[in-house]
Structures are given as C-alpha cells and as structure tokens.
Amino acid sequence: MRGDRCWSVEKRSWIALLLGVATGLAATTARAADCPGHPDALGTSRVLVVDPREHPRIGAMQYKETLPLHDHEVVLTFDDGPLPKYSNQVLQILADQCVKATFFTIGHQAQANPEGVRKLAAAGHTIGTHSQTHPLTFNKMTLEQARPEVDQGIASVKAALGNNASALSPFFRVPGLLRAEAVEGYVGSLGVQMWSADFLADDWRNISSAKVYELAIKRLEARHKGILLLHDIHERTVLALPKILHELKARGYRIVQVVPATANRPATPTEPQDWLVHRPSDNVPVAQWPDIPSFDFTGATTHLSLTSTDVSLLSSGPTTTRRAARETAWPPVTSPASRQTAAALPVPAADLFEIQAPIPRLLARHDALPAQPLRRAAKAARRPVRVASLRKR
C-alpha cells in the first residue's frame, strides 16, 4: 500500500516536471518562430498601445510623464532618417534581432527617399515625424513659424507612404529637443503626441561607436528602463547598435514597441501613476497634512493678560482639585443651546495686538510672596508697552 502511494506521488511529480519542460520548449519554439534563423534573438516582448490625447507629452528628460514601462523594458527610437546608406543597415540589424522601433522621420528626407519610409512600414516599425527641414530654432519660433514645419513634415511622410498613409502614427519629436509652448500647443491640438526621451547615447556628437555603446548602456542601467534616443544617419550608430542589442539581451532587458490607439485597437490599460516620472511611493513620506479642524470658540473667554487673581492663585499653596477646576477652567463649558444661538465670534479687544511687557517670573506655589509686590507685578504686567518706547531703548 505504502509503495503504491509513493509511486503515485512520484508519478505526479514527473508529470508536472514534463509539462513544465514542454511549456518551456513551446515558448522557446514560439520565440524562434517569431525570428526565423535567429533563435537567440532579442525580439520584441510586447506592444504598448497609447492614446496621444490622454498623454500628450512624454519623456522624462523634459516632461512629468513618460511611457508606463515595466522594469528592464526599453523603447528604441531613431531620428533624422531615412538616409539609405545607414538607415538600411539599421533596418537589417533590427530585423536580425526581430526588434521593432519607432522612427521619427524628417519630411525633407522622406521626399528625397520615399522608398526608405515605405521600408519602415513594411518592416512593421512605428513611424512618427520630426518636422520638415529639422530647424534647431523651435524654441524661438512663433506659432506661425512652427505650424508649417509640423504640417509639411506630416504631409511629406504621408505622401511617401502613398496608399499606406495610415501607417503614420500621431507621434512627433521636436528637433534637438528644443521644446517651446508654441509647438507643444499646436502639436497637442492636432491630437499628436509630443515625444522627448528618457536618455541619450550622444550619437550625434563626434564620438566613437564604442563611446555610443558605453553611454547607452551606462545611462540605461541608471534608470533600468526607458526611451532611448538614437539616430539612423550615422556610421557610429550602425557600428554600436549590434553591441547595444546584444548587451540588452545579456542583461535581461526587453524591447517594447509603441503604437497609437485606434477605434479597433484600444489603449493598453494603465493607471495614471504608471505614467509619472516620479511615482509616489509608500516608502517615501508625503507632506499632505489633514485639513484644519473647525473649532467653535463662541462664548469662550480669551485671557489677554495675567491678572492679580491669576498671580495669587499660582503663587499660593497647594489647592484642592475641586478648587483648581472651579477657578482655572478655560474655556468655560457651554451648552449646545448657547453655541447654536450665538450670532458671531466675540470682538477682539482693542489692545490685542499691543506688545505686552514681559511677565515676571512666577514663584513656585510653596514660596512665600508678600501681597504688595504681587499687586505691583500684576499692574506692570497689564500695562502695555508702546512700540515707540521700545525703539528709544
């Protein structure tokens, strides 16, 4: 009996183990099928659907909101293309790793290389716009100057896409990240999402490809997730990109593709705090004080100065609890009826804001104190001291 029971338990354990192995093999096979010929590819882990009107400006470098990414998730973005010499190489590198990215295309480049724009759409990448001529003066432009740059850039990319104009996403990145209220307001009025970035690799600078790789990984590791800004028009970027993708996979990072919400494709469910660059934490105290309570002081007696009776009481010997309660109760207890019938708060005394003379140090109750000095001290305590007399001193 015991042997049969042990065999039954062992059999169930082996079945569970085999099912787990089968599931893992199926997942690996699926990933390999997603990227034929590259079983060790980085791949694209998920697609994030966003609504530009709900979150019109994103990017931790300049805005309070950024994409709601999970830990170790990365969104790759490329600006300034297409430039066939380098853009085609970038597309091939991404294809070899089955990675999807977002390309912010310049209108003038799209006019010169419409086939490059169509290649982006055919490869399934997300396409946004990056102005018509890439002026580095958006931060100084008026609305009248910014509007044609935005509109013509969108029109040029749509024209390059031809019959597939719907492949253009309502995403815009201002050249040089030189944001300004004029362009931000106009882009938002079009229902287009303004993109900044979470970190850079400085690949537009005259640095080596090794430096581009180093900065990309270093800055990503500092944030553990985010939007990386690169350019598909530089040789240094082409040389650094394979190493960046390899290192992302080695360190457990996952690629996320971002697409806009449509009538048939609802936005990915998120919480408002998921978009915040600085999210509130239960481990960090928040200085949010409760509202000031409403106290009813109607009928209360305000003691503006120390009287001779108070001095006598404090300097006298020990008193019984009943006597102390009777003589020092403040404020007096009022009945609910009297509080309800009170018309208004008592008018402050005329000398309320006068500077009072310092109150003499009171003696302990058990100390002896002659009656005459007490009366003089009490009289001095009641006498107001004028500001003018203080200035003379």
Coordinates of C-alpha atoms in Angstrom, one line a residue:
M1 CA 0.0 0.0 0.0
R2 CA 2.8 2.4 1.0
G3 CA 4.7 1.5 -2.1
D4 CA 1.7 2.2 -4.4
R5 CA 1.2 5.6 -2.6
C6 CA 4.9 6.6 -3.1
W7 CA 4.7 5.6 -6.8
S8 CA 1.6 7.7 -7.3
V9 CA 3.2 10.8 -5.8
E10 CA 6.4 10.2 -7.8
K11 CA 4.4 9.8 -11.0
R12 CA 2.5 13.1 -10.4
S13 CA 5.8 14.8 -9.8
W14 CA 7.3 13.5 -13.1
I15 CA 4.2 14.5 -15.0
A16 CA 4.4 18.1 -13.6
L17 CA 8.0 18.3 -14.5
L18 CA 7.4 17.0 -18.0
L19 CA 4.6 19.5 -18.5
G20 CA 6.9 22.4 -17.4
V21 CA 9.6 21.3 -19.8
A22 CA 7.1 21.0 -22.6
T23 CA 5.8 24.5 -21.8
G24 CA 9.3 26.0 -21.8
L25 CA 10.2 24.2 -25.1
A26 CA 6.9 25.6 -26.6
A27 CA 7.8 29.1 -25.6
T28 CA 11.3 28.8 -27.0
T29 CA 9.9 27.4 -30.2
A30 CA 7.5 30.3 -30.4
R31 CA 10.3 32.9 -30.0
A32 CA 12.3 31.1 -32.6
A33 CA 9.3 31.1 -35.0
D34 CA 8.9 34.9 -34.4
C35 CA 12.5 35.4 -35.5
P36 CA 13.3 32.6 -38.1
G37 CA 17.0 31.8 -38.3
H38 CA 17.9 33.7 -35.1
P39 CA 16.9 31.5 -32.1
D40 CA 18.9 33.7 -29.8
A41 CA 17.4 37.0 -31.0
L42 CA 16.4 39.7 -28.5
G43 CA 13.0 40.0 -30.1
T44 CA 10.1 42.4 -29.1
S45 CA 8.5 41.4 -25.8
R46 CA 5.2 43.3 -26.1
V47 CA 3.3 46.1 -27.9
L48 CA 2.2 49.1 -25.8
V49 CA -0.8 51.0 -27.2
V50 CA -1.1 54.6 -26.1
D51 CA -3.7 57.3 -26.5
P52 CA -2.0 60.6 -27.5
R53 CA -4.9 62.7 -26.3
E54 CA -4.7 61.3 -22.8
H55 CA -1.0 61.7 -22.5
P56 CA 0.1 64.4 -25.0
R57 CA 3.7 64.8 -23.8
I58 CA 6.1 62.1 -22.7
G59 CA 9.8 61.8 -21.9
A60 CA 11.5 62.1 -18.6
M61 CA 14.1 64.5 -19.9
Q62 CA 11.6 67.2 -20.3
Y63 CA 8.1 66.2 -19.1
K64 CA 6.5 64.9 -15.9
E65 CA 5.2 61.9 -17.8
T66 CA 6.9 59.1 -19.7
L67 CA 5.9 55.8 -21.1
P68 CA 4.5 53.3 -18.5
L69 CA 7.2 50.8 -18.9
H70 CA 8.0 47.9 -16.6
D71 CA 11.4 47.4 -15.0
H72 CA 14.0 46.4 -17.7
E73 CA 11.8 47.5 -20.6
V74 CA 13.3 49.6 -23.4
V75 CA 11.8 51.6 -26.3
L76 CA 14.2 52.2 -29.2
T77 CA 13.8 55.4 -31.2
F78 CA 15.7 56.7 -34.2
D79 CA 15.7 60.3 -35.5
D80 CA 16.5 62.1 -38.8
G81 CA 16.2 59.4 -41.4
P82 CA 15.7 57.9 -43.8
L83 CA 19.3 58.1 -45.2
P84 CA 19.7 54.9 -47.3
K85 CA 23.4 54.4 -46.7
Y86 CA 22.9 54.0 -42.9
S87 CA 19.2 53.6 -42.4
N88 CA 19.1 50.4 -44.5
Q89 CA 21.9 48.9 -42.3
V90 CA 20.0 49.9 -39.1
L91 CA 16.9 48.2 -40.5
Q92 CA 18.8 45.0 -41.2
I93 CA 20.4 44.9 -37.7
L94 CA 16.9 45.3 -36.1
A95 CA 15.5 42.6 -38.4
D96 CA 18.2 40.2 -37.5
Q97 CA 17.2 40.6 -33.8
C98 CA 13.4 40.8 -34.6
V99 CA 13.3 44.2 -32.8
K100 CA 10.7 46.8 -33.5
A101 CA 11.5 50.5 -33.0
T102 CA 10.0 54.0 -33.6
F103 CA 11.4 56.2 -36.3
F104 CA 10.9 60.0 -36.3
T105 CA 11.3 60.9 -40.0
I106 CA 12.2 64.3 -41.4
G107 CA 9.8 65.4 -44.2
H108 CA 12.6 66.6 -46.5
Q109 CA 14.3 63.2 -46.1
A110 CA 11.0 61.4 -46.9
Q111 CA 10.7 63.4 -50.1
A112 CA 14.2 62.5 -51.1
N113 CA 13.9 58.8 -50.1
P114 CA 10.3 57.7 -50.1
E115 CA 11.3 54.1 -50.6
G116 CA 13.1 54.3 -47.2
V117 CA 9.9 55.4 -45.5
R118 CA 8.0 52.5 -47.1
K119 CA 10.6 50.1 -45.9
L120 CA 10.0 51.2 -42.4
A121 CA 6.3 50.5 -42.8
A122 CA 6.8 47.1 -44.5
A123 CA 9.1 46.0 -41.6
G124 CA 6.4 46.8 -39.1
H125 CA 8.1 49.7 -37.3
T126 CA 6.3 52.7 -35.8
I127 CA 6.7 55.9 -37.9
G128 CA 6.4 59.4 -36.5
T129 CA 7.5 62.8 -37.8
H130 CA 10.4 65.1 -37.0
S131 CA 9.5 68.4 -38.8
Q132 CA 10.0 69.2 -42.5
T133 CA 13.6 70.6 -42.5
H134 CA 14.9 69.9 -39.0
P135 CA 15.4 73.6 -37.9
L136 CA 17.1 73.9 -34.5
T137 CA 15.1 77.0 -33.6
F138 CA 11.7 75.6 -32.5
N139 CA 12.4 77.1 -29.0
K140 CA 12.4 80.6 -30.6
M141 CA 9.6 80.1 -33.1
T142 CA 6.2 81.7 -33.0
L143 CA 3.1 79.6 -33.7
E144 CA 3.0 81.0 -37.3
Q145 CA 6.6 79.8 -37.9
A146 CA 6.2 76.4 -36.2
R147 CA 2.9 75.4 -37.8
P148 CA 4.2 74.9 -41.4
E149 CA 7.2 72.9 -40.2
V150 CA 4.9 70.5 -38.4
D151 CA 2.2 70.3 -41.1
Q152 CA 4.6 69.9 -44.1
G153 CA 6.6 67.3 -42.2
I154 CA 3.4 65.2 -41.7
A155 CA 2.3 65.8 -45.3
S156 CA 5.7 64.7 -46.8
V157 CA 5.8 61.4 -44.8
K158 CA 2.2 60.6 -45.7
A159 CA 3.0 61.3 -49.4
A160 CA 6.0 58.9 -49.2
L161 CA 3.8 56.2 -47.7
G162 CA 1.3 56.6 -50.6
N163 CA -1.7 54.3 -50.2
N164 CA -0.4 53.2 -46.8
A165 CA -0.7 56.7 -45.2
S166 CA -2.4 55.2 -42.2
A167 CA 0.9 53.7 -41.2
L168 CA 1.9 57.1 -40.0
S169 CA 1.5 57.4 -36.2
P170 CA 0.5 60.7 -34.5
F171 CA 3.9 61.0 -32.8
F172 CA 6.2 64.0 -33.1
R173 CA 9.6 64.8 -31.7
V174 CA 10.9 68.3 -31.9
P175 CA 14.4 68.6 -33.5
G176 CA 17.2 68.9 -30.9
L177 CA 14.5 68.5 -28.2
L178 CA 14.2 72.3 -28.3
R179 CA 10.7 72.4 -27.0
A180 CA 8.5 75.5 -26.7
E181 CA 5.0 76.2 -25.7
A182 CA 4.0 77.3 -29.3
V183 CA 4.9 74.0 -30.9
E184 CA 3.7 71.9 -28.0
G185 CA 0.3 73.6 -28.0
Y186 CA -0.1 73.2 -31.7
V187 CA 1.0 69.6 -31.9
G188 CA -1.4 68.8 -29.0
S189 CA -4.3 70.5 -30.8
L190 CA -3.7 68.0 -33.7
G191 CA -4.1 65.1 -31.4
V192 CA -0.4 64.3 -31.9
Q193 CA 1.8 63.1 -29.0
M194 CA 4.9 65.0 -28.3
W195 CA 7.9 62.7 -27.6
S196 CA 11.0 63.6 -25.7
A197 CA 13.3 60.9 -24.4
D198 CA 14.4 59.3 -21.2
F199 CA 18.1 59.1 -22.0
L200 CA 20.5 59.6 -24.9
A201 CA 23.6 58.0 -26.3
D202 CA 25.1 61.2 -27.7
D203 CA 25.5 59.6 -31.2
W204 CA 25.1 62.9 -33.0
R205 CA 28.4 64.1 -31.4
N206 CA 31.7 63.3 -33.0
I207 CA 32.5 60.4 -30.7
S208 CA 33.4 56.8 -31.3
S209 CA 31.0 53.9 -31.7
A210 CA 32.4 52.4 -28.5
K211 CA 31.5 55.6 -26.7
V212 CA 28.0 55.5 -28.1
Y213 CA 27.6 51.9 -26.8
E214 CA 29.1 52.8 -23.4
L215 CA 26.8 55.8 -22.9
A216 CA 23.7 53.9 -24.0
I217 CA 24.3 51.1 -21.5
K218 CA 25.5 53.3 -18.7
R219 CA 22.5 55.6 -18.8
L220 CA 20.1 52.7 -19.2
E221 CA 21.5 51.0 -16.2
A222 CA 21.0 54.2 -14.2
R223 CA 17.3 54.2 -15.0
H224 CA 16.6 50.4 -15.5
K225 CA 14.1 51.3 -18.3
G226 CA 13.1 54.0 -20.7
I227 CA 13.1 55.6 -24.1
L228 CA 16.5 55.6 -25.8
L229 CA 17.1 58.2 -28.5
L230 CA 19.4 57.3 -31.4
H231 CA 19.9 58.4 -35.0
D232 CA 19.8 56.2 -38.1
I233 CA 22.0 58.6 -40.2
H234 CA 25.4 58.0 -38.6
E235 CA 28.0 55.3 -39.1
R236 CA 28.9 55.3 -35.4
T237 CA 25.3 54.3 -34.6
V238 CA 25.4 51.5 -37.1
L239 CA 28.5 50.1 -35.5
A240 CA 27.3 50.5 -31.9
L241 CA 23.8 49.1 -32.4
P242 CA 24.6 45.3 -32.6
K243 CA 26.6 45.6 -29.4
I244 CA 23.8 47.5 -27.7
L245 CA 21.2 44.9 -28.6
H246 CA 23.5 42.1 -27.5
E247 CA 24.1 43.7 -24.2
L248 CA 20.4 44.4 -23.6
K249 CA 19.7 40.7 -24.0
A250 CA 22.6 39.7 -21.8
R251 CA 21.4 42.0 -19.0
G252 CA 17.8 40.8 -19.2
Y253 CA 16.3 43.9 -20.9
R254 CA 13.2 43.6 -23.1
I255 CA 12.1 45.6 -26.1
V256 CA 8.7 47.3 -26.3
Q257 CA 7.1 48.7 -29.4
V258 CA 4.8 51.7 -29.0
V259 CA 1.8 52.2 -31.3
P260 CA -1.2 54.6 -31.2
A261 CA -4.7 53.6 -30.1
T262 CA -7.4 53.4 -32.8
A263 CA -11.0 52.6 -32.9
N264 CA -10.2 48.9 -33.4
R265 CA -7.2 48.9 -31.1
P266 CA -7.9 50.3 -27.6
A267 CA -5.1 51.7 -25.4
T268 CA -3.3 49.3 -23.1
P269 CA -4.9 49.5 -19.6
T270 CA -2.7 51.6 -17.2
E271 CA -3.0 53.6 -14.1
P272 CA -2.4 57.4 -14.0
Q273 CA 0.6 56.9 -11.7
D274 CA 2.2 54.5 -14.1
W275 CA 3.0 57.4 -16.5
L276 CA 4.6 59.6 -13.8
V277 CA 8.3 60.1 -14.0
H278 CA 8.5 60.4 -10.2
R279 CA 5.9 58.0 -8.9
P280 CA 4.6 58.2 -5.3
S281 CA 5.9 55.5 -3.0
D282 CA 4.6 54.0 0.2
N283 CA 8.2 54.1 1.4
V284 CA 8.5 57.9 1.0
P285 CA 6.5 60.2 3.3
V286 CA 4.3 62.7 1.6
A287 CA 3.8 66.1 3.2
Q288 CA 0.0 66.1 2.9
W289 CA -1.4 67.5 6.1
P290 CA -5.0 67.0 7.1
D291 CA -7.5 69.8 6.9
I292 CA -7.5 72.3 9.8
P293 CA -10.4 71.3 12.1
S294 CA -13.2 73.7 12.7
F295 CA -13.3 74.7 16.4
D296 CA -16.3 76.5 17.9
F297 CA -14.9 79.2 20.2
T298 CA -18.2 81.0 20.5
G299 CA -18.6 82.2 24.1
A300 CA -15.0 81.4 25.0
T301 CA -13.2 83.9 27.3
T302 CA -9.8 85.0 25.9
H303 CA -7.2 85.7 28.5
L304 CA -5.2 88.6 27.1
S305 CA -3.0 89.3 30.2
L306 CA -2.2 87.9 33.5
T307 CA -4.4 89.3 36.3
S308 CA -3.6 89.7 40.0
T309 CA -6.0 86.9 40.7
D310 CA -4.0 84.6 38.4
V311 CA -0.7 85.6 40.1
S312 CA -2.3 85.0 43.6
L313 CA -3.6 81.6 42.5
L314 CA -0.3 80.4 41.0
S315 CA 1.8 81.6 43.9
S316 CA -0.5 80.3 46.7
G317 CA 0.0 76.9 48.3
P318 CA -1.4 73.6 47.1
T319 CA -5.1 73.7 46.2
T320 CA -7.7 71.0 46.2
T321 CA -8.7 69.5 42.8
R322 CA -12.2 70.9 43.1
R323 CA -11.0 74.5 43.7
A324 CA -8.5 74.4 40.9
A325 CA -11.1 73.1 38.5
R326 CA -13.5 75.8 39.6
E327 CA -11.1 78.8 39.3
T328 CA -8.9 77.9 36.3
A329 CA -11.2 76.2 33.8
W330 CA -10.7 77.6 30.3
P331 CA -12.6 77.9 28.1
P332 CA -15.8 77.6 30.0
V333 CA -18.0 74.8 29.1
T334 CA -21.0 76.0 27.1
S335 CA -24.2 74.1 26.4
P336 CA -25.2 73.1 22.8
A337 CA -28.1 75.6 23.0
S338 CA -25.9 78.6 23.8
R339 CA -23.5 77.6 20.9
Q340 CA -26.3 77.5 18.4
T341 CA -27.9 80.8 19.4
A342 CA -24.6 82.7 19.3
A343 CA -24.6 85.2 16.5
A344 CA -20.9 85.7 16.0
L345 CA -17.5 85.4 17.5
P346 CA -16.5 87.9 20.2
V347 CA -14.9 91.1 19.0
P348 CA -11.2 91.1 19.8
A349 CA -10.1 93.6 22.5
A350 CA -8.6 96.8 21.2
D351 CA -5.2 96.1 22.8
L352 CA -5.0 92.6 21.4
F353 CA -2.0 93.3 19.1
E354 CA -0.2 95.6 21.5
I355 CA 3.2 94.4 22.6
Q356 CA 2.9 93.3 26.2
A357 CA 5.6 93.8 28.8
P358 CA 7.4 90.6 29.8
I359 CA 5.6 88.7 32.6
P360 CA 7.6 88.5 35.8
R361 CA 8.9 85.1 36.6
L362 CA 6.3 83.4 38.8
L363 CA 7.4 81.8 42.1
A364 CA 6.5 78.3 43.0
R365 CA 3.3 77.8 44.8
H366 CA 5.0 76.9 48.1
D367 CA 7.2 80.0 48.0
A368 CA 6.2 82.9 50.2
L369 CA 5.4 86.2 48.4
P370 CA 4.3 89.4 50.0
A371 CA 0.9 90.8 48.8
Q372 CA 2.3 94.3 47.9
P373 CA 4.9 93.2 45.4
L374 CA 2.4 90.9 43.9
R375 CA 0.0 93.8 43.2
R376 CA 2.8 95.9 41.7
A377 CA 3.9 93.0 39.4
A378 CA 0.4 92.4 38.3
K379 CA -0.1 96.1 37.5
A380 CA 3.1 96.2 35.5
A381 CA 2.0 93.1 33.5
R382 CA -1.2 94.7 32.5
R383 CA 0.5 97.9 31.4
P384 CA 1.0 97.9 27.6
V385 CA 4.4 98.8 26.2
R386 CA 4.3 101.0 23.1
V387 CA 6.4 100.3 20.1
A388 CA 7.8 103.8 20.2
S389 CA 9.2 103.3 23.7
L390 CA 10.9 100.1 22.6
R391 CA 12.6 102.0 19.8
K392 CA 14.0 104.5 22.2
R393 CA 15.6 101.7 24.2

